[in-house]
Coordinates of C-alpha atoms in Angstrom, one line a residue:
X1 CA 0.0 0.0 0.0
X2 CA 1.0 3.2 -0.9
X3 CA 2.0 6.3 1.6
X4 CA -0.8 8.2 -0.2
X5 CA -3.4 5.4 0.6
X6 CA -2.5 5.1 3.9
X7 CA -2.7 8.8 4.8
X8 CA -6.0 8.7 2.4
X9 CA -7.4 5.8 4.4
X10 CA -7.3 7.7 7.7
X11 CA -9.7 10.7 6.2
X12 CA -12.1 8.6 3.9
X13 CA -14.3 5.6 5.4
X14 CA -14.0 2.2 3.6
X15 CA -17.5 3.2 1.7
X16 CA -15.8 6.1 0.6
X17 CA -17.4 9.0 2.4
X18 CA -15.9 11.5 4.7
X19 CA -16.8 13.8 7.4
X20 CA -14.4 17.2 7.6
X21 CA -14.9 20.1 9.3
X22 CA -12.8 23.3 8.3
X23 CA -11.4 25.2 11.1
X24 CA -9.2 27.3 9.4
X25 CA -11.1 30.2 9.1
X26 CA -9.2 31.9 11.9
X27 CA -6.0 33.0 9.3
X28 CA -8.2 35.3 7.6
X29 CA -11.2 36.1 10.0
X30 CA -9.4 35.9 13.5
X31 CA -11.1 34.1 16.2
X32 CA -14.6 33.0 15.2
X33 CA -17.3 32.8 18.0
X34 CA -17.7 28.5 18.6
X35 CA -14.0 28.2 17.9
X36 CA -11.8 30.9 20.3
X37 CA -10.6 27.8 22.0
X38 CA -9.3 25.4 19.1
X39 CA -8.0 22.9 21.5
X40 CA -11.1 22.6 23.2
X41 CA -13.6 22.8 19.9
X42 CA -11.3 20.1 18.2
X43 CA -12.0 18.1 20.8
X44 CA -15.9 18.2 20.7
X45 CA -15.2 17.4 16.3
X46 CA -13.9 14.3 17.3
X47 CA -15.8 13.4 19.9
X48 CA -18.6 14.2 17.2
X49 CA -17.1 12.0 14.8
X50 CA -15.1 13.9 12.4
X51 CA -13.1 11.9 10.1
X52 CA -10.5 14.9 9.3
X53 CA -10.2 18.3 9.9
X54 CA -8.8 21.1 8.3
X55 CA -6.4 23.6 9.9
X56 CA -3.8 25.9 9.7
X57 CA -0.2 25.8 10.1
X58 CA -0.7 27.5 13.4
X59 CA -3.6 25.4 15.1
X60 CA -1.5 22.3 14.1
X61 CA 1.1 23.2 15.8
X62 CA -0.9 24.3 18.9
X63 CA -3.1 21.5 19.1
X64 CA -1.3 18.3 17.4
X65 CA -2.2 16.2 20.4
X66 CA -5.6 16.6 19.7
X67 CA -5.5 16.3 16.1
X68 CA -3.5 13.2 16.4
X69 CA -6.7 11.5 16.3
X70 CA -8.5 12.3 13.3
X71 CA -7.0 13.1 9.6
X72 CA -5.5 16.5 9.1
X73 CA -6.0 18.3 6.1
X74 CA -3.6 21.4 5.8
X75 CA -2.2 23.4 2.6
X76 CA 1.5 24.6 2.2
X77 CA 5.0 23.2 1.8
X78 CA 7.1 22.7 4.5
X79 CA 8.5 19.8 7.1
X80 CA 7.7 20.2 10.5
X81 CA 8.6 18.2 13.5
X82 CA 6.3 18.0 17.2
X83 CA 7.0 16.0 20.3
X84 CA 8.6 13.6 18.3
X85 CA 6.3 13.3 15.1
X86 CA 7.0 14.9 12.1
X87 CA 4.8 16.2 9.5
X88 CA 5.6 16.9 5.7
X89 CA 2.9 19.1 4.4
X90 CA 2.2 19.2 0.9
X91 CA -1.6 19.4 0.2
X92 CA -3.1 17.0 2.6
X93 CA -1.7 15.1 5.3
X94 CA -3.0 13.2 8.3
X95 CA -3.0 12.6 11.6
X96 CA -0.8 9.3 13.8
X97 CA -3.1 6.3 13.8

């Protein structure tokens, strides 16, 4: 199985479908009422059920533990390394198993 596949099978369910919930609004609209505490409504989206969630570069790195849970969607280029996990974002990426 491929890298791809295996980062793709941690966002999409085996009949295909997905659930993600974009929280990266905060970038370009600051803090959002629902979502001033990212830690805190990331975990309620898993609890919830979410199958991936997208971020920014800046919640990732704030809240990885809590991500580490469901599939991570973020957009840019760069490799970045937390308590021990590293990350390569290209387009989509996903969270430790």
């Amino acid at each position: 199985m491929t890298g791809k596949k295996i980062r793709m099978n941690r966002i999409f369910q085996d009949d295909g479908k997905t659930l993600i919930v974009a929280m990266d609004h905060g970038g370009a609209m600051g803090p959002i009422p629902g979502i001033e505490d990212p830690s805190k409504t990331i975990q309620k989206v898993v609890k919830g059920g979410a199958d991936a969630i997208l971020v920014q570069f800046g919640i990732l790195k704030q809240c990885h533990d809590e991500l580490s849970k469901v599939g991570i969607i973020n957009f840019g280029a760069k490799s970045y390394s937390f308590s021990g996990s590293s990350f390569f974002l290209i387009s989509l990426i996903s969270g430790s198993s």
